[in-house]
mmCIF file of C-alpha atoms and ligand atoms in Angstrom:
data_model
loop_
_atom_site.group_PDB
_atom_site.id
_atom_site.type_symbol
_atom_site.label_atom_id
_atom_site.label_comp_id
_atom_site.label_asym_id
_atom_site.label_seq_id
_atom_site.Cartn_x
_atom_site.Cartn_y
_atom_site.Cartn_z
ATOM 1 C CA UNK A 26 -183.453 -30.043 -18.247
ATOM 2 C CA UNK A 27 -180.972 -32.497 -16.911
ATOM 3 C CA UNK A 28 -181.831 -36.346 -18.282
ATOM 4 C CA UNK A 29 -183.142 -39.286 -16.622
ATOM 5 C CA UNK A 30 -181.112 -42.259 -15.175
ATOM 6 C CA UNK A 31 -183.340 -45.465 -14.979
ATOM 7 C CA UNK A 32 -180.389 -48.240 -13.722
ATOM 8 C CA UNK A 33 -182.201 -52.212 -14.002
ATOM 9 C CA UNK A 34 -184.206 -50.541 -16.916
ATOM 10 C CA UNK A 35 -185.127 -54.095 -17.704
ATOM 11 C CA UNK A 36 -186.660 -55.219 -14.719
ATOM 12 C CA UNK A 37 -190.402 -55.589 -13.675
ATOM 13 C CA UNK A 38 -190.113 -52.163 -12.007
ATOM 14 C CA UNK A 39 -188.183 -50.426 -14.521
ATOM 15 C CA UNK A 40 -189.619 -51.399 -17.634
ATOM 16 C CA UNK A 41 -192.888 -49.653 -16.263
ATOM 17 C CA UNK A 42 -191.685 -46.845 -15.069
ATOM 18 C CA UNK A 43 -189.102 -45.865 -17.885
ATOM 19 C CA UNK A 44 -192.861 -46.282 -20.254
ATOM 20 C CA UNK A 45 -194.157 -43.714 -17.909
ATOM 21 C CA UNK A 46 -190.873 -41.096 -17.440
ATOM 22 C CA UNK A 47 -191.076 -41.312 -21.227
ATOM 23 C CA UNK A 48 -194.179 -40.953 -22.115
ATOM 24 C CA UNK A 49 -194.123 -37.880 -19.059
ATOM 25 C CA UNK A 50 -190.516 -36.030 -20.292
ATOM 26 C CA UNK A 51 -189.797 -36.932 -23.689
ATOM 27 C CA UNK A 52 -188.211 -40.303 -24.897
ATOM 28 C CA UNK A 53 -184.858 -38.391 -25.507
ATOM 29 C CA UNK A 54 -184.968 -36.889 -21.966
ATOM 30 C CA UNK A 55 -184.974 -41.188 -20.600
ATOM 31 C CA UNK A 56 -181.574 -43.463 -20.424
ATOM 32 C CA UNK A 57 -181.963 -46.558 -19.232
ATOM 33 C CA UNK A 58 -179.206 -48.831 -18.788
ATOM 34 C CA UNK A 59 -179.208 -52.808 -18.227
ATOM 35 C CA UNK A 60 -177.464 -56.011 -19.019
ATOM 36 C CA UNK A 61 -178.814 -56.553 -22.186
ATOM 37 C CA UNK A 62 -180.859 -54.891 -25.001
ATOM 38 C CA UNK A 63 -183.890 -56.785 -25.465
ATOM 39 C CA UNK A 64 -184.826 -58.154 -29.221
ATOM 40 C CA UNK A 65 -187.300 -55.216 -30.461
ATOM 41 C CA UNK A 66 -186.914 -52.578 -28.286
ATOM 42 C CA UNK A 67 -188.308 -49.556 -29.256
ATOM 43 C CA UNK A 68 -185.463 -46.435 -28.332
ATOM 44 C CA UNK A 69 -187.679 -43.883 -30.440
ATOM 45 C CA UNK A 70 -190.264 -44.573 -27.580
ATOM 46 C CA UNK A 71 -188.575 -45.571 -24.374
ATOM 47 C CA UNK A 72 -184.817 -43.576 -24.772
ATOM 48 C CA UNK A 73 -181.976 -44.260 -25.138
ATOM 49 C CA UNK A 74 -180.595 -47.577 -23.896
ATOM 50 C CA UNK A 75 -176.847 -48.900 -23.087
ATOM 51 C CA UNK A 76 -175.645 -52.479 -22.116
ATOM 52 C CA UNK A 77 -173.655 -51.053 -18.563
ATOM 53 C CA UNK A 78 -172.694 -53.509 -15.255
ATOM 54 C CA UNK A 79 -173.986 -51.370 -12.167
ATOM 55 C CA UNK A 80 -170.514 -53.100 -10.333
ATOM 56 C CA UNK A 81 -168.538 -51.096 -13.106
ATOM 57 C CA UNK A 82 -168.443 -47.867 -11.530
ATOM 58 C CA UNK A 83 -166.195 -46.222 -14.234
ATOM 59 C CA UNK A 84 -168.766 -47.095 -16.723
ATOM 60 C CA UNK A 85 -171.850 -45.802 -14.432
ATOM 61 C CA UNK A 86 -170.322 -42.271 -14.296
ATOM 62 C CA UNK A 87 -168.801 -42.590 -17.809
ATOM 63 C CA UNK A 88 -173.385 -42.525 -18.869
ATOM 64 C CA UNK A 89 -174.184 -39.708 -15.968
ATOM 65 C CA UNK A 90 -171.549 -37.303 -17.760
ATOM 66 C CA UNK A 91 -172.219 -37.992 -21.242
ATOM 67 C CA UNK A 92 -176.141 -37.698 -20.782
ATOM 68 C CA UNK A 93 -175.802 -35.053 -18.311
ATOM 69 C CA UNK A 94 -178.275 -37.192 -15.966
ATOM 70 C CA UNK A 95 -179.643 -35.162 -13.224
ATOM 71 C CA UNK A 96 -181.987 -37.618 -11.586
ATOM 72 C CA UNK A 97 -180.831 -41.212 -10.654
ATOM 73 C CA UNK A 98 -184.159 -44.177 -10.713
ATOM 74 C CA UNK A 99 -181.401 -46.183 -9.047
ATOM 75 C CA UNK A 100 -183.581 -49.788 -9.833
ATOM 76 C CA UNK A 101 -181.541 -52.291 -10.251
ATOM 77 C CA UNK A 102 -181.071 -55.182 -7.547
ATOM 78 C CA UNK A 103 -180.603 -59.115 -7.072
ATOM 79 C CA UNK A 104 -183.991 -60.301 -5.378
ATOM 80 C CA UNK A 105 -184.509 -62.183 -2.151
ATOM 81 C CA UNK A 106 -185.101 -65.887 -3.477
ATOM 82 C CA UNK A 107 -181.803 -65.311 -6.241
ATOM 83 C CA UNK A 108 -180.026 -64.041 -3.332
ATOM 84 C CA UNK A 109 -179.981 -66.491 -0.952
ATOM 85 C CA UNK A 110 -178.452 -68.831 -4.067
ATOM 86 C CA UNK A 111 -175.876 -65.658 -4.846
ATOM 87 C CA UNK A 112 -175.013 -63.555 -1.555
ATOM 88 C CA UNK A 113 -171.996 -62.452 -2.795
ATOM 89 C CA UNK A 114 -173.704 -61.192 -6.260
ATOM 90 C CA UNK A 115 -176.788 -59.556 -4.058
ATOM 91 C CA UNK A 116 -174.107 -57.481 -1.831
ATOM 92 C CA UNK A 117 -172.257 -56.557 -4.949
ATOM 93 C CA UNK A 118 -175.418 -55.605 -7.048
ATOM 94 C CA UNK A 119 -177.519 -54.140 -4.313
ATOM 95 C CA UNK A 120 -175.104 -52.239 -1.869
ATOM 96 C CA UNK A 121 -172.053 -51.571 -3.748
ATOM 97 C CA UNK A 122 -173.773 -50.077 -6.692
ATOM 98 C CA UNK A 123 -175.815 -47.763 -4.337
ATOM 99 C CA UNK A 124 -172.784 -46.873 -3.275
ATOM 100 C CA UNK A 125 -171.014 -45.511 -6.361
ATOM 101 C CA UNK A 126 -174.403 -43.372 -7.044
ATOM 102 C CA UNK A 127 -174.260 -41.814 -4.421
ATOM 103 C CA UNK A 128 -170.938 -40.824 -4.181
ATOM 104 C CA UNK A 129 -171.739 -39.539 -7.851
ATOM 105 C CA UNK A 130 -174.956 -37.753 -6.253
ATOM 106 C CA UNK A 131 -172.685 -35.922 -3.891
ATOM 107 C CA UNK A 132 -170.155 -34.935 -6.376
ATOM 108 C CA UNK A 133 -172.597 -34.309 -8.887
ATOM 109 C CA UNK A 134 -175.758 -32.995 -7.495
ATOM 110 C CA UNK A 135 -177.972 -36.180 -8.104
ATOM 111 C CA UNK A 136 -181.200 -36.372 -6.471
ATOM 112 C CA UNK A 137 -181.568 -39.948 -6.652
ATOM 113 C CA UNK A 138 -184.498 -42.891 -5.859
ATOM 114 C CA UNK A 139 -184.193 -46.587 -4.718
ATOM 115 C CA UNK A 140 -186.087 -49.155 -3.854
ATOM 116 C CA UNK A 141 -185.954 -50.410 -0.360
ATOM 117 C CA UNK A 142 -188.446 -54.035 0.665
ATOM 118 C CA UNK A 143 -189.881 -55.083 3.521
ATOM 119 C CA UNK A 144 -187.581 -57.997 3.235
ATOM 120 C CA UNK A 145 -185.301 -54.959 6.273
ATOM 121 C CA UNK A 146 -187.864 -56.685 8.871
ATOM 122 C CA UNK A 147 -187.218 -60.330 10.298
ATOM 123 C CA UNK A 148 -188.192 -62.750 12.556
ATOM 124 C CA UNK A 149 -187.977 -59.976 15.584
ATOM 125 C CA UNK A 150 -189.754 -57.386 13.958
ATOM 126 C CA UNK A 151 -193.698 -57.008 14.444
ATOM 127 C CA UNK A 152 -195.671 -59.151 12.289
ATOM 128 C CA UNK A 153 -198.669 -57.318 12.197
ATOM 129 C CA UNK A 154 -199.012 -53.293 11.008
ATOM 130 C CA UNK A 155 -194.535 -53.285 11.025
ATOM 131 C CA UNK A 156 -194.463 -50.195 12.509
ATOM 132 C CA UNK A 157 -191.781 -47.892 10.627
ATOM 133 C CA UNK A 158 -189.565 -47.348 13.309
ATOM 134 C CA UNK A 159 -188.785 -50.953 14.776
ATOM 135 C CA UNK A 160 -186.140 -53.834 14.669
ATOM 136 C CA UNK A 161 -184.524 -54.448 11.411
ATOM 137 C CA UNK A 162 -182.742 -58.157 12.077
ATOM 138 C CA UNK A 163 -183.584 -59.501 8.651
ATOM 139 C CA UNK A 164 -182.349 -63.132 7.760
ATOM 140 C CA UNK A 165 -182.280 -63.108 4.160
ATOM 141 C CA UNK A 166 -179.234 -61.157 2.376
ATOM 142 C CA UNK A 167 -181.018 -59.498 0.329
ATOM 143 C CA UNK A 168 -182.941 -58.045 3.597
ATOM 144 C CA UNK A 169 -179.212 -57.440 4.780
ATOM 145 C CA UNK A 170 -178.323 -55.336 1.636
ATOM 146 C CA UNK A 171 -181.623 -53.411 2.075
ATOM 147 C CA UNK A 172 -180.768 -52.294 5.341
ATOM 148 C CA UNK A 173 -177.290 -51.746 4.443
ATOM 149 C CA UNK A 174 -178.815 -49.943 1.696
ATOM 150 C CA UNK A 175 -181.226 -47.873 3.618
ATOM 151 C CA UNK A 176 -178.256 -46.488 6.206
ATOM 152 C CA UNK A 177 -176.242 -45.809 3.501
ATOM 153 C CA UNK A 178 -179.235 -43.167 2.041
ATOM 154 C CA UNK A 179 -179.774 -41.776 5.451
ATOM 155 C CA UNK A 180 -176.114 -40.869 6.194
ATOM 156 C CA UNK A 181 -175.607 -39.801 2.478
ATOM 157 C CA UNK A 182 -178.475 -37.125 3.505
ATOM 158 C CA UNK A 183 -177.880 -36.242 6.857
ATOM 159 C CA UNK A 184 -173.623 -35.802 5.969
ATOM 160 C CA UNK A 185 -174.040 -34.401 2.417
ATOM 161 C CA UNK A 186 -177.466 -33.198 1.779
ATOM 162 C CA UNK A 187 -177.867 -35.977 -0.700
ATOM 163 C CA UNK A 188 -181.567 -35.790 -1.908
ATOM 164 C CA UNK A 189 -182.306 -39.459 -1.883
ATOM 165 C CA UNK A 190 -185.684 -40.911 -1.588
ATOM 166 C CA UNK A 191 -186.776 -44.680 -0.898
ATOM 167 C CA UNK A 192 -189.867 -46.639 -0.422
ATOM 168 C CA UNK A 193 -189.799 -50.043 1.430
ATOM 169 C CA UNK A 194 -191.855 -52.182 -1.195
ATOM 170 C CA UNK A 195 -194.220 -54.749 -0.681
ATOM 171 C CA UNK A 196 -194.095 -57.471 -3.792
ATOM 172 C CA UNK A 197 -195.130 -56.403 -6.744
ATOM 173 C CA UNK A 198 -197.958 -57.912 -8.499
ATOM 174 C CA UNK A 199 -197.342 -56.924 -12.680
ATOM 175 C CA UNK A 200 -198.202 -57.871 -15.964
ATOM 176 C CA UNK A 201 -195.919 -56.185 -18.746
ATOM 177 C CA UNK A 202 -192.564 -57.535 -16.952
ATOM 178 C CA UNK A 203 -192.374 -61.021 -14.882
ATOM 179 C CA UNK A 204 -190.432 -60.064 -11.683
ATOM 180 C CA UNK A 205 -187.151 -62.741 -11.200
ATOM 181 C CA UNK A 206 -186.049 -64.481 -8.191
ATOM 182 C CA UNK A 207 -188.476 -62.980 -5.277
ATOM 183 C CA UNK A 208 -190.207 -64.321 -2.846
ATOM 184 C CA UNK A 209 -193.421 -62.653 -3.946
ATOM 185 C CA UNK A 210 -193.384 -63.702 -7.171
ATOM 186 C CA UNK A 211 -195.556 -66.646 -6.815
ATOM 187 C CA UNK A 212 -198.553 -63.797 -6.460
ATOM 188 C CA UNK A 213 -197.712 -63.085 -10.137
ATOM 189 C CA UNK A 214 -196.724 -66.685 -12.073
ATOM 190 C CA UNK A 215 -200.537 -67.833 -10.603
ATOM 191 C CA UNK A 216 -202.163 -65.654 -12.609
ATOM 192 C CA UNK A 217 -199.996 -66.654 -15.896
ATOM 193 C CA UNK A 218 -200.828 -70.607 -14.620
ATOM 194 C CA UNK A 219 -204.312 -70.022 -14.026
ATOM 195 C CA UNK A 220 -204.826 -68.517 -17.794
ATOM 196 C CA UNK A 221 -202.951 -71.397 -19.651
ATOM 197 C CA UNK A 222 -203.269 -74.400 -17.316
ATOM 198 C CA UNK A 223 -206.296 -73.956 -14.697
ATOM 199 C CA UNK A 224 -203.945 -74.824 -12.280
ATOM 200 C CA UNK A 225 -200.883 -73.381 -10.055
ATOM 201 C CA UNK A 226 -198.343 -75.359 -7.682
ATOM 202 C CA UNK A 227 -196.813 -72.337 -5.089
ATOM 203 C CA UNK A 228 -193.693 -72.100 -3.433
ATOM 204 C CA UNK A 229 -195.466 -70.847 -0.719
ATOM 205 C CA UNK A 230 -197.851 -72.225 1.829
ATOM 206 C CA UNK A 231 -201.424 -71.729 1.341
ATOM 207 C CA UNK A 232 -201.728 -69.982 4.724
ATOM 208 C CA UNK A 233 -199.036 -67.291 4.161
ATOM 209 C CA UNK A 234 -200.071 -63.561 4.282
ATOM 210 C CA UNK A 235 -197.684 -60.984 2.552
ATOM 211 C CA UNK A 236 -198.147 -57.580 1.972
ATOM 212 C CA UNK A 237 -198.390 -56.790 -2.167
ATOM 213 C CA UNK A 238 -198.969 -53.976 -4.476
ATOM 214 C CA UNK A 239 -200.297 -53.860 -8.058
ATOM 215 C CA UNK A 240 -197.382 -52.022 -10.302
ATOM 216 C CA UNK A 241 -199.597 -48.552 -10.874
ATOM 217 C CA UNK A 242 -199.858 -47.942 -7.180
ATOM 218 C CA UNK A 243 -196.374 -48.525 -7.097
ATOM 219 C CA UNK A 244 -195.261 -46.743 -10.128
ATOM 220 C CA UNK A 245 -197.164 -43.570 -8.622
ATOM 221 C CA UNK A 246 -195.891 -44.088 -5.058
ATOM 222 C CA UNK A 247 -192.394 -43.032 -6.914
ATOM 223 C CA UNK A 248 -193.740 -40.500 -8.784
ATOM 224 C CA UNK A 249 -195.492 -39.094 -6.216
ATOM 225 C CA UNK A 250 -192.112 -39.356 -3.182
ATOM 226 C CA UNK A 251 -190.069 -38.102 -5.645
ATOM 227 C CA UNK A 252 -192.947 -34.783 -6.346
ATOM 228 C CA UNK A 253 -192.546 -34.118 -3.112
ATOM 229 C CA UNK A 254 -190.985 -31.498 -1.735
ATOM 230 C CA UNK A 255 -188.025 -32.255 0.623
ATOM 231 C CA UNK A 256 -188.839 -30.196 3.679
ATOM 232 C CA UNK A 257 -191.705 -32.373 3.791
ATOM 233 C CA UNK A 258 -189.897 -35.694 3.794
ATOM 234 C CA UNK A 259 -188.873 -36.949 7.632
ATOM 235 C CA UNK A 260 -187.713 -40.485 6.570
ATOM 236 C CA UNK A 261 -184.523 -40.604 4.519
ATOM 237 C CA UNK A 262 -183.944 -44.216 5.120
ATOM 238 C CA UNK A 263 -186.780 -45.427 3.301
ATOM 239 C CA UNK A 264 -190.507 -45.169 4.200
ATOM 240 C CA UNK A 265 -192.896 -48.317 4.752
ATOM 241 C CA UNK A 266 -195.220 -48.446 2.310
ATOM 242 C CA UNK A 267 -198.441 -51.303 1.496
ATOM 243 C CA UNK A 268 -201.432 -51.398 -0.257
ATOM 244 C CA UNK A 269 -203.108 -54.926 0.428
ATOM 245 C CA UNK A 270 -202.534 -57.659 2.374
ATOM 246 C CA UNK A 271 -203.407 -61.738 1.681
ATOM 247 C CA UNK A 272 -202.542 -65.569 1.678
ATOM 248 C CA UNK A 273 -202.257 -67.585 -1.237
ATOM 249 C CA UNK A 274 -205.413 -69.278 -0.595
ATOM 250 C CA UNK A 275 -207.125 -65.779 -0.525
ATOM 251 C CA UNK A 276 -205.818 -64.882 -4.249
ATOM 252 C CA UNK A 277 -206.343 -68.476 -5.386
ATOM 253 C CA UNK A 278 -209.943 -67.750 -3.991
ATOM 254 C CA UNK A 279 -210.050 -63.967 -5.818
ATOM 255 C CA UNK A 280 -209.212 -66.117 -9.221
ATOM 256 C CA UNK A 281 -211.582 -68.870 -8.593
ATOM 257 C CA UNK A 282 -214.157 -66.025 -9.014
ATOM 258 C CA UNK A 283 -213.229 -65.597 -12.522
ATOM 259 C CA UNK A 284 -211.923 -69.210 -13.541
ATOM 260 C CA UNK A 285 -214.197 -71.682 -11.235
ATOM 261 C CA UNK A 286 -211.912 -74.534 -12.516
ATOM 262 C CA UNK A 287 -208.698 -73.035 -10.762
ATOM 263 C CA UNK A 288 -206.797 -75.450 -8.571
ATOM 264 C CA UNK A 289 -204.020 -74.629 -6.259
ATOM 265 C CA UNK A 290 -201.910 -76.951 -5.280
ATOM 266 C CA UNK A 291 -198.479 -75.948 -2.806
ATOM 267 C CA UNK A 292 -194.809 -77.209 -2.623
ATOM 268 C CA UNK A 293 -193.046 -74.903 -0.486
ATOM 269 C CA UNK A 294 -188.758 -74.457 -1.638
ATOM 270 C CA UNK A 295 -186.534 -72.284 0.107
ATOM 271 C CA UNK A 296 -188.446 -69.419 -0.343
ATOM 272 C CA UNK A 297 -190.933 -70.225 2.732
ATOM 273 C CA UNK A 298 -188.335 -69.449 5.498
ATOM 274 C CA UNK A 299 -188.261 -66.070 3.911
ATOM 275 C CA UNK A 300 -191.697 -65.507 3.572
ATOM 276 C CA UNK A 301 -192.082 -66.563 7.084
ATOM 277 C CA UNK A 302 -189.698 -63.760 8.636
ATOM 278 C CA UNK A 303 -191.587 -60.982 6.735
ATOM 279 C CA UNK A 304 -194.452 -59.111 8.062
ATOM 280 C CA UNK A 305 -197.863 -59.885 6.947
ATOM 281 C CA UNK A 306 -199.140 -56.398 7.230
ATOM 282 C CA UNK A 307 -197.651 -53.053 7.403
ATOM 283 C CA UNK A 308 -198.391 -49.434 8.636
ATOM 284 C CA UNK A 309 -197.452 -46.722 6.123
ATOM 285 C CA UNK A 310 -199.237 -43.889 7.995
ATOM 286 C CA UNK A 311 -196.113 -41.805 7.669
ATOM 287 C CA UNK A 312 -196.100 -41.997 3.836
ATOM 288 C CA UNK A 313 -200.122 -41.165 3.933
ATOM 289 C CA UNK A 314 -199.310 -38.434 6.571
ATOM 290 C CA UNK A 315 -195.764 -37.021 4.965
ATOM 291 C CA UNK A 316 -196.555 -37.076 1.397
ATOM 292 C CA UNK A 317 -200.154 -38.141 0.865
ATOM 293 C CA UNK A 318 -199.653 -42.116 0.202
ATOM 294 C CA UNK A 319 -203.140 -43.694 -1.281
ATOM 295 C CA UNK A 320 -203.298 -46.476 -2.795
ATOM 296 C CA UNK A 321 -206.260 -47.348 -5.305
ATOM 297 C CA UNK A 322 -206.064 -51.423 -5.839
ATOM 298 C CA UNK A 323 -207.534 -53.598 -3.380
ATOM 299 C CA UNK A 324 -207.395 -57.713 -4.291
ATOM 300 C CA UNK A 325 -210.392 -57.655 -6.134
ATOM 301 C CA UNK A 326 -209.459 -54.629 -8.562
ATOM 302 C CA UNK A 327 -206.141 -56.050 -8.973
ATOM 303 C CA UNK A 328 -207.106 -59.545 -9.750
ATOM 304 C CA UNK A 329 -209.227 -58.246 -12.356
ATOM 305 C CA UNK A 330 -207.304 -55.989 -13.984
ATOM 306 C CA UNK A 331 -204.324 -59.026 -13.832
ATOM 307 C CA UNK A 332 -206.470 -61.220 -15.491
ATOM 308 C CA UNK A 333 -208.016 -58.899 -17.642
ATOM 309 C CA UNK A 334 -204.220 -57.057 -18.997
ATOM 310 C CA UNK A 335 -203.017 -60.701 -18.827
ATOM 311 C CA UNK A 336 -205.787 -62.448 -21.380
ATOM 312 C CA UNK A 337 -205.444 -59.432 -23.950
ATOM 313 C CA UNK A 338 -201.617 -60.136 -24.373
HETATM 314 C C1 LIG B 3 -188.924 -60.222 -3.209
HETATM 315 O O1 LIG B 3 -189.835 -61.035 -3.058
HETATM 316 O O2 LIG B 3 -187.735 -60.473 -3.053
HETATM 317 C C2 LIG B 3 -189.319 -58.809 -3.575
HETATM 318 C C3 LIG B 3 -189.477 -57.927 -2.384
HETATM 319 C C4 LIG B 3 -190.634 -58.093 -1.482
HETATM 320 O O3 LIG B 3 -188.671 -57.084 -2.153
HETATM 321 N N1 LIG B 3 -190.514 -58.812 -4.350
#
């Protein structure tokens, strides 16, 4: 069997699902590849892993011909809040390093994955249920890369048969890996402030809806697109994809259930403008009718589990 190529192996969705592709294939069948090698980790468990820049493309296809990597989890990416502070970095990172994989999928044979966000839609696009077919006029530049990004799949497949797969994530709500830089994130650093202090300041307003995901929908969502077998697929940009929808008041309210002394307090940064041009619910019938798409964690199952997961570490 040809190996496993997990790039941003680090990262919050990485680090979960290189556990899984492990655990699933065989530790020695897993290379992940990342910045940095983080004190402790465990290779005899998790693969093989080698300090690589995704901008280096010499040194990206210098790993997919010594491992013999078949599959591409093409993960890596500069998020929307880090962007905005970096655009040159977030163009670099996101779109340029898509590029060189698949240029190595065509060559090569890849079938490769990678994350799309539904930081494509803007201030034109629906708010409500973002259709999957609709305006993409994003504002951010990580939005811009994920477009970019997206067209760059779609011509790689309908030109050269590449067999790339996306998903247009919602944020991410984890426990094993802190995500860095997004505009979501706030919907995971409440639940380490509500643990140790009782308390949380957001970045966000207390009014602002966002679509989210707990990591094991998402982590299966992968799975499961990449399972799939391509006559059934008819999105090749990247498909929409949700699982819940709330405000920060409504999680702060979710928590209070568990800790009664929880306060939220807001002051919004940079990061509201963003959060304002996103959609604050989307429609993913095309994943549920293409390939199945459930997910399992509404906001109550997810809060618990969060606080639950978060309390035993
Ligand atoms: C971010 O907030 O930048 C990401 C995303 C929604 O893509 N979590």
């Amino acid at each position: 069997m040809k190996r496993i190529l997990i790039t941003g192996a680090n990262g919050q969705i990485g680090s979960e699902l290189r556990e899984t592709l492990a655990a699933q294939y065989g530790s020695d069948q897993v290379i992940s590849i990342d910045l940095n090698k983080p004190a402790g980790y465990d290779a005899k468990k998790l693969g093989v892993l080698e300090s690589v820049d995704v901008t280096d493309r010499q040194a990206i296809e210098k790993i997919i011909d010594q491992y013999q990597v078949g599959t591409v989890f093409h993960l890596v990416g500069i998020l929307s809040g880090k962007g905005e502070l970096n655009p040159d970095l977030a163009w670099n990172v996101n779109v340029s390093s898509l590029k060189y994989v698949l240029d190595f999928a065509k060559e090569k044979s890849l079938r490769v994955f990678w994350p799309s966000s539904i930081a494509v839609f803007g201030p034109t696009s629906p708010k409500e249920q973002t259709p999957q077919i609709t305006t993409l006029e994003p504002t951010s530049i990580y939005g811009v890369t994920k477009v970019a990004g997206e067209l760059l799949c779609n011509y790689y497949f309908n030109k050269y048969r590449v067999d790339v797969r996306s998903l247009r994530f919602p944020g991410l709500i984890s426990y094993k890996t802190p995500p860095g830089g997004g505009t979501t994130d706030y919907a995971v650093e409440i639940f380490y402030e509500a643990l140790k202090r009782q308390a949380y300041t957001s970045f966000l307003k207390r009014d602002t809806v966002l679509p989210m995901m707990y990591m094991p929908d998402a982590i299966r969502a992968i799975l499961e697109l990449m399972a799939s077998p391509s006559d059934d697929l008819t999105i090749r940009t990247s498909y929409n994809l949700t699982a819940i929808s709330f405000s920060v008041a409504e999680l702060a309210t979710e928590i209070q259930k568990h800790i009664p002394a929880f306060q939220l307090s807001t002051d919004p940064d940079h990061r509201q403008k963003i959060a304002d041009s996103w959609p604050r619910s989307i429609d993913d019938s095309i994943a549920r009718r293409d390939w199945g798409w459930r997910h399992a964690f509404d906001l109550s199952a997810m809060t618990r589990e969060m606080l639950k997961n978060l309390q035993a570490q």
